[in-house]
Amino acid sequence: MSLSLYKKKRNFKETAEPAGKVKTQKSKLIFVVQRHKASHLHYDFRLELNGVLKSWAIPKGPSLNPEDKRLAMMVEDHPYDYKDFKGVIPEGNYGAGIVEIWDKGTYGALTKDKNADDEKLLKTGLKAGNLKFVLKGKKLKGEFALVKIKNNYGEKDNVWLLIKHRDEFATNEKYDSEKETPVNSPINKSLAGRGK
Ligand code: MN
């Protein structure tokens, strides 16, 4: 896992985003969902794996309704320290806009085997384009899958779907991640300020 693409896209003299390193110390695996107002408002879903954050941009945001299959475009690995990043990315920089943390917590592979090697299972799932995991966040809880869409055209190789499994945390109600965002969040305040 490499951060070279991440670093190439960014000028760390201008952006406050972490230059970051690959994490080496052991601790519980984490996930974070950042809400990002760039040219378009989207959610960035990140799972720690092998010392970096595997990352997907989700235009509509995650859902707790298993009927929803949320488009998730895999993007470049981000450094582990990105989990804490929130704030403004200045104009003219990659992803310019505002980032806020929408949810975070720990996560693990979905397995019944208590002695299983989580990272090994997750790595295998990632390679197979079928990643099953359990989130322990404030908003996102329980079992989810990220499933890669196979296409035969060789154009886009980064298209996945985020799907909630049916469990005690799932809902049958319509789920809108925007409604789970505080009205006074920095992004919402900035949108209101523009008379949106
Ligand atoms: Mn983003």
PDB file of C-alpha atoms and ligand atoms in Angstrom:
ATOM      1  CA  MET A   1       0.000   0.000   0.000  1.00  0.00           C
ATOM      2  CA  SER A   2       1.452   3.296  -1.030  1.00  0.00           C
ATOM      3  CA  LEU A   3       0.665   6.949  -0.487  1.00  0.00           C
ATOM      4  CA  SER A   4       2.512   8.186  -3.578  1.00  0.00           C
ATOM      5  CA  LEU A   5      -0.664   9.094  -5.504  1.00  0.00           C
ATOM      6  CA  TYR A   6      -2.059  10.860  -2.425  1.00  0.00           C
ATOM      7  CA  LYS A   7       1.131  12.900  -2.085  1.00  0.00           C
ATOM      8  CA  LYS A   8       1.375  13.652  -5.789  1.00  0.00           C
ATOM      9  CA  LYS A   9      -2.086  15.241  -5.846  1.00  0.00           C
ATOM     10  CA  ARG A  10      -1.422  17.606  -2.959  1.00  0.00           C
ATOM     11  CA  ASN A  11       0.772  20.586  -2.114  1.00  0.00           C
ATOM     12  CA  PHE A  12       1.439  20.332   1.623  1.00  0.00           C
ATOM     13  CA  LYS A  13       2.760  23.903   1.723  1.00  0.00           C
ATOM     14  CA  GLU A  14      -0.804  25.013   0.991  1.00  0.00           C
ATOM     15  CA  THR A  15      -3.189  22.421   2.381  1.00  0.00           C
ATOM     16  CA  ALA A  16      -3.471  21.532   6.057  1.00  0.00           C
ATOM     17  CA  GLU A  17      -4.192  17.893   5.170  1.00  0.00           C
ATOM     18  CA  PRO A  18      -1.626  15.530   6.725  1.00  0.00           C
ATOM     19  CA  ALA A  19       1.347  14.554   4.589  1.00  0.00           C
ATOM     20  CA  GLY A  20       1.153  11.433   6.663  1.00  0.00           C
ATOM     21  CA  LYS A  21       3.000   8.205   6.945  1.00  0.00           C
ATOM     22  CA  VAL A  22       2.000   4.586   6.820  1.00  0.00           C
ATOM     23  CA  LYS A  23       0.990   3.630  10.350  1.00  0.00           C
ATOM     24  CA  THR A  24       3.088   0.917  11.925  1.00  0.00           C
ATOM     25  CA  GLN A  25       1.901   0.572  15.513  1.00  0.00           C
ATOM     26  CA  LYS A  26      -0.832  -1.940  16.321  1.00  0.00           C
ATOM     27  CA  SER A  27      -4.223  -0.874  17.616  1.00  0.00           C
ATOM     28  CA  LYS A  28      -7.885  -1.497  16.796  1.00  0.00           C
ATOM     29  CA  LEU A  29      -8.753  -0.940  13.156  1.00  0.00           C
ATOM     30  CA  ILE A  30     -10.612   2.324  12.608  1.00  0.00           C
ATOM     31  CA  PHE A  31     -12.988   3.765  10.049  1.00  0.00           C
ATOM     32  CA  VAL A  32     -14.029   7.329   9.350  1.00  0.00           C
ATOM     33  CA  VAL A  33     -16.642   8.965   7.145  1.00  0.00           C
ATOM     34  CA  GLN A  34     -15.871  12.519   6.136  1.00  0.00           C
ATOM     35  CA  ARG A  35     -18.463  14.814   4.572  1.00  0.00           C
ATOM     36  CA  HIS A  36     -16.709  16.855   1.929  1.00  0.00           C
ATOM     37  CA  LYS A  37     -18.010  19.928   0.156  1.00  0.00           C
ATOM     38  CA  ALA A  38     -15.744  20.192  -2.872  1.00  0.00           C
ATOM     39  CA  SER A  39     -17.017  20.853  -6.410  1.00  0.00           C
ATOM     40  CA  HIS A  40     -19.775  18.444  -5.360  1.00  0.00           C
ATOM     41  CA  LEU A  41     -20.913  17.496  -1.888  1.00  0.00           C
ATOM     42  CA  HIS A  42     -20.003  13.864  -1.197  1.00  0.00           C
ATOM     43  CA  TYR A  43     -18.982  11.524   1.576  1.00  0.00           C
ATOM     44  CA  ASP A  44     -15.546   9.923   1.874  1.00  0.00           C
ATOM     45  CA  PHE A  45     -15.684   6.482   3.421  1.00  0.00           C
ATOM     46  CA  ARG A  46     -12.329   5.263   4.750  1.00  0.00           C
ATOM     47  CA  LEU A  47     -11.298   1.928   6.239  1.00  0.00           C
ATOM     48  CA  GLU A  48      -7.937   1.369   7.866  1.00  0.00           C
ATOM     49  CA  LEU A  49      -6.030  -1.472   6.259  1.00  0.00           C
ATOM     50  CA  ASN A  50      -2.308  -2.151   6.312  1.00  0.00           C
ATOM     51  CA  GLY A  51      -1.439   1.179   7.887  1.00  0.00           C
ATOM     52  CA  VAL A  52      -3.319   3.388   5.432  1.00  0.00           C
ATOM     53  CA  LEU A  53      -6.953   4.344   4.843  1.00  0.00           C
ATOM     54  CA  LYS A  54      -8.569   2.606   1.879  1.00  0.00           C
ATOM     55  CA  SER A  55     -10.934   5.238   0.531  1.00  0.00           C
ATOM     56  CA  TRP A  56     -14.191   5.466  -1.427  1.00  0.00           C
ATOM     57  CA  ALA A  57     -16.093   8.599  -2.454  1.00  0.00           C
ATOM     58  CA  ILE A  58     -19.835   8.075  -1.957  1.00  0.00           C
ATOM     59  CA  PRO A  59     -21.937  10.751  -3.706  1.00  0.00           C
ATOM     60  CA  LYS A  60     -25.176  10.033  -1.812  1.00  0.00           C
ATOM     61  CA  GLY A  61     -23.589   9.060   1.491  1.00  0.00           C
ATOM     62  CA  PRO A  62     -23.947   5.764   3.354  1.00  0.00           C
ATOM     63  CA  SER A  63     -27.323   4.249   4.245  1.00  0.00           C
ATOM     64  CA  LEU A  64     -28.632   1.969   6.976  1.00  0.00           C
ATOM     65  CA  ASN A  65     -31.370   0.701   4.648  1.00  0.00           C
ATOM     66  CA  PRO A  66     -30.348  -2.625   3.033  1.00  0.00           C
ATOM     67  CA  GLU A  67     -32.413  -1.741  -0.059  1.00  0.00           C
ATOM     68  CA  ASP A  68     -29.968   1.057  -0.877  1.00  0.00           C
ATOM     69  CA  LYS A  69     -26.919   0.219  -2.925  1.00  0.00           C
ATOM     70  CA  ARG A  70     -24.769   3.285  -2.645  1.00  0.00           C
ATOM     71  CA  LEU A  71     -22.299   4.004  -5.424  1.00  0.00           C
ATOM     72  CA  ALA A  72     -18.776   4.149  -3.994  1.00  0.00           C
ATOM     73  CA  MET A  73     -15.873   5.173  -6.206  1.00  0.00           C
ATOM     74  CA  MET A  74     -12.559   3.901  -4.908  1.00  0.00           C
ATOM     75  CA  VAL A  75      -9.993   6.687  -4.700  1.00  0.00           C
ATOM     76  CA  GLU A  76      -6.341   6.871  -3.662  1.00  0.00           C
ATOM     77  CA  ASP A  77      -5.203   5.524  -0.288  1.00  0.00           C
ATOM     78  CA  HIS A  78      -5.051   8.221   2.367  1.00  0.00           C
ATOM     79  CA  PRO A  79      -2.620   8.310   5.317  1.00  0.00           C
ATOM     80  CA  TYR A  80      -3.832   6.955   8.661  1.00  0.00           C
ATOM     81  CA  ASP A  81      -3.626  10.454  10.169  1.00  0.00           C
ATOM     82  CA  TYR A  82      -6.303  11.623   7.739  1.00  0.00           C
ATOM     83  CA  LYS A  83      -8.842  10.098  10.135  1.00  0.00           C
ATOM     84  CA  ASP A  84      -8.720  13.292  12.204  1.00  0.00           C
ATOM     85  CA  PHE A  85      -8.682  15.783   9.345  1.00  0.00           C
ATOM     86  CA  LYS A  86     -11.396  18.394   9.174  1.00  0.00           C
ATOM     87  CA  GLY A  87     -11.292  21.958   7.968  1.00  0.00           C
ATOM     88  CA  VAL A  88     -10.777  23.951   4.843  1.00  0.00           C
ATOM     89  CA  ILE A  89      -8.764  22.867   1.809  1.00  0.00           C
ATOM     90  CA  PRO A  90      -7.791  26.169   0.163  1.00  0.00           C
ATOM     91  CA  GLU A  91      -8.942  27.217  -3.318  1.00  0.00           C
ATOM     92  CA  GLY A  92      -6.728  25.965  -6.111  1.00  0.00           C
ATOM     93  CA  ASN A  93      -5.816  22.790  -4.229  1.00  0.00           C
ATOM     94  CA  TYR A  94      -6.968  19.260  -4.868  1.00  0.00           C
ATOM     95  CA  GLY A  95     -10.398  18.730  -3.260  1.00  0.00           C
ATOM     96  CA  ALA A  96     -10.681  22.444  -2.369  1.00  0.00           C
ATOM     97  CA  GLY A  97     -13.599  23.038  -0.033  1.00  0.00           C
ATOM     98  CA  ILE A  98     -14.611  21.960   3.466  1.00  0.00           C
ATOM     99  CA  VAL A  99     -14.163  18.610   5.181  1.00  0.00           C
ATOM    100  CA  GLU A 100     -16.028  17.578   8.322  1.00  0.00           C
ATOM    101  CA  ILE A 101     -16.123  14.286  10.198  1.00  0.00           C
ATOM    102  CA  TRP A 102     -19.563  12.699   9.818  1.00  0.00           C
ATOM    103  CA  ASP A 103     -18.912   9.441  11.668  1.00  0.00           C
ATOM    104  CA  LYS A 104     -16.033   7.421  13.021  1.00  0.00           C
ATOM    105  CA  GLY A 105     -15.317   4.370  15.101  1.00  0.00           C
ATOM    106  CA  THR A 106     -13.675   0.986  15.009  1.00  0.00           C
ATOM    107  CA  TYR A 107     -14.348  -1.848  12.618  1.00  0.00           C
ATOM    108  CA  GLY A 108     -13.407  -5.415  11.861  1.00  0.00           C
ATOM    109  CA  ALA A 109     -13.864  -8.174   9.326  1.00  0.00           C
ATOM    110  CA  LEU A 110     -17.214  -9.948   9.325  1.00  0.00           C
ATOM    111  CA  THR A 111     -16.409 -13.419  10.614  1.00  0.00           C
ATOM    112  CA  LYS A 112     -17.634 -15.833  13.246  1.00  0.00           C
ATOM    113  CA  ASP A 113     -14.075 -16.936  13.947  1.00  0.00           C
ATOM    114  CA  LYS A 114     -12.896 -15.080  17.063  1.00  0.00           C
ATOM    115  CA  ASN A 115      -9.279 -15.967  16.339  1.00  0.00           C
ATOM    116  CA  ALA A 116      -9.401 -14.827  12.738  1.00  0.00           C
ATOM    117  CA  ASP A 117      -6.772 -12.419  11.443  1.00  0.00           C
ATOM    118  CA  ASP A 118      -8.979  -9.420  10.579  1.00  0.00           C
ATOM    119  CA  GLU A 119      -6.529  -7.691   8.295  1.00  0.00           C
ATOM    120  CA  LYS A 120      -5.819 -10.876   6.384  1.00  0.00           C
ATOM    121  CA  LEU A 121      -9.542 -11.478   5.804  1.00  0.00           C
ATOM    122  CA  LEU A 122     -10.101  -7.862   4.815  1.00  0.00           C
ATOM    123  CA  LYS A 123      -7.174  -7.915   2.394  1.00  0.00           C
ATOM    124  CA  THR A 124      -8.518 -11.051   0.749  1.00  0.00           C
ATOM    125  CA  GLY A 125     -11.975  -9.447   0.513  1.00  0.00           C
ATOM    126  CA  LEU A 126     -10.551  -6.282  -0.972  1.00  0.00           C
ATOM    127  CA  LYS A 127      -8.688  -8.235  -3.648  1.00  0.00           C
ATOM    128  CA  ALA A 128     -11.781 -10.295  -4.443  1.00  0.00           C
ATOM    129  CA  GLY A 129     -13.908  -7.134  -4.713  1.00  0.00           C
ATOM    130  CA  ASN A 130     -16.132  -8.339  -1.893  1.00  0.00           C
ATOM    131  CA  LEU A 131     -15.353  -6.762   1.451  1.00  0.00           C
ATOM    132  CA  LYS A 132     -17.552  -7.694   4.411  1.00  0.00           C
ATOM    133  CA  PHE A 133     -17.109  -5.862   7.691  1.00  0.00           C
ATOM    134  CA  VAL A 134     -18.718  -4.713  10.921  1.00  0.00           C
ATOM    135  CA  LEU A 135     -18.731  -1.030  11.872  1.00  0.00           C
ATOM    136  CA  LYS A 136     -18.899   0.319  15.400  1.00  0.00           C
ATOM    137  CA  GLY A 137     -19.562   4.004  14.836  1.00  0.00           C
ATOM    138  CA  LYS A 138     -21.984   6.543  16.267  1.00  0.00           C
ATOM    139  CA  LYS A 139     -24.203   6.532  13.182  1.00  0.00           C
ATOM    140  CA  LEU A 140     -23.040   3.523  11.221  1.00  0.00           C
ATOM    141  CA  LYS A 141     -23.296   0.223  13.080  1.00  0.00           C
ATOM    142  CA  GLY A 142     -23.395  -3.427  12.212  1.00  0.00           C
ATOM    143  CA  GLU A 143     -22.665  -5.390   9.082  1.00  0.00           C
ATOM    144  CA  PHE A 144     -21.897  -3.877   5.703  1.00  0.00           C
ATOM    145  CA  ALA A 145     -20.433  -4.990   2.407  1.00  0.00           C
ATOM    146  CA  LEU A 146     -18.478  -3.157  -0.237  1.00  0.00           C
ATOM    147  CA  VAL A 147     -18.895  -5.002  -3.520  1.00  0.00           C
ATOM    148  CA  LYS A 148     -16.934  -4.200  -6.641  1.00  0.00           C
ATOM    149  CA  ILE A 149     -18.854  -3.846  -9.897  1.00  0.00           C
ATOM    150  CA  LYS A 150     -17.310  -5.904 -12.645  1.00  0.00           C
ATOM    151  CA  ASN A 151     -17.315  -4.261 -16.006  1.00  0.00           C
ATOM    152  CA  ASN A 152     -16.063  -5.595 -19.272  1.00  0.00           C
ATOM    153  CA  TYR A 153     -15.227  -2.314 -20.866  1.00  0.00           C
ATOM    154  CA  GLY A 154     -11.995  -1.684 -19.042  1.00  0.00           C
ATOM    155  CA  GLU A 155     -12.905   1.958 -18.525  1.00  0.00           C
ATOM    156  CA  LYS A 156     -13.573   2.379 -14.856  1.00  0.00           C
ATOM    157  CA  ASP A 157     -12.010  -0.074 -12.484  1.00  0.00           C
ATOM    158  CA  ASN A 158     -12.985   1.710  -9.287  1.00  0.00           C
ATOM    159  CA  VAL A 159     -16.753   1.309  -9.040  1.00  0.00           C
ATOM    160  CA  TRP A 160     -18.085  -0.341  -5.882  1.00  0.00           C
ATOM    161  CA  LEU A 161     -21.404  -0.456  -4.033  1.00  0.00           C
ATOM    162  CA  LEU A 162     -21.800   0.025  -0.280  1.00  0.00           C
ATOM    163  CA  ILE A 163     -24.632  -2.142   1.040  1.00  0.00           C
ATOM    164  CA  LYS A 164     -26.010  -2.528   4.566  1.00  0.00           C
ATOM    165  CA  HIS A 165     -26.702  -6.091   5.648  1.00  0.00           C
ATOM    166  CA  ARG A 166     -29.957  -6.942   7.414  1.00  0.00           C
ATOM    167  CA  ASP A 167     -29.242  -6.955  11.137  1.00  0.00           C
ATOM    168  CA  GLU A 168     -30.517  -5.227  14.269  1.00  0.00           C
ATOM    169  CA  PHE A 169     -29.001  -1.904  13.138  1.00  0.00           C
ATOM    170  CA  ALA A 170     -30.636  -1.908   9.700  1.00  0.00           C
ATOM    171  CA  THR A 171     -33.723   0.183   8.949  1.00  0.00           C
ATOM    172  CA  ASN A 172     -36.565  -0.216   6.486  1.00  0.00           C
ATOM    173  CA  GLU A 173     -37.244   3.514   6.620  1.00  0.00           C
ATOM    174  CA  LYS A 174     -35.883   5.879   3.996  1.00  0.00           C
ATOM    175  CA  TYR A 175     -32.368   6.825   5.078  1.00  0.00           C
ATOM    176  CA  ASP A 176     -30.822  10.171   4.175  1.00  0.00           C
ATOM    177  CA  SER A 177     -27.324  10.815   5.521  1.00  0.00           C
ATOM    178  CA  GLU A 178     -27.865  14.570   5.007  1.00  0.00           C
ATOM    179  CA  LYS A 179     -30.617  14.453   7.632  1.00  0.00           C
ATOM    180  CA  GLU A 180     -28.165  12.855  10.066  1.00  0.00           C
ATOM    181  CA  THR A 181     -25.884  15.884   9.774  1.00  0.00           C
ATOM    182  CA  PRO A 182     -26.156  18.702  12.358  1.00  0.00           C
ATOM    183  CA  VAL A 183     -27.737  21.815  10.810  1.00  0.00           C
ATOM    184  CA  ASN A 184     -24.920  23.916  12.244  1.00  0.00           C
ATOM    185  CA  SER A 185     -22.102  21.801  10.793  1.00  0.00           C
ATOM    186  CA  PRO A 186     -19.355  23.913   9.138  1.00  0.00           C
ATOM    187  CA  ILE A 187     -20.454  22.840   5.653  1.00  0.00           C
ATOM    188  CA  ASN A 188     -24.129  23.560   6.339  1.00  0.00           C
ATOM    189  CA  LYS A 189     -23.253  26.946   7.777  1.00  0.00           C
ATOM    190  CA  SER A 190     -21.217  27.810   4.708  1.00  0.00           C
ATOM    191  CA  LEU A 191     -24.033  26.649   2.385  1.00  0.00           C
ATOM    192  CA  ALA A 192     -26.567  28.725   4.348  1.00  0.00           C
ATOM    193  CA  GLY A 193     -24.236  31.728   4.172  1.00  0.00           C
ATOM    194  CA  ARG A 194     -24.334  31.534   0.414  1.00  0.00           C
ATOM    195  CA  GLY A 195     -28.111  31.759   0.497  1.00  0.00           C
ATOM    196  CA  LYS A 196     -28.557  28.204  -0.739  1.00  0.00           C
TER     197      LYS A 196
HETATM  198 MN    MN B   1     -13.503  13.871  -1.013  1.00  0.00          MN
END
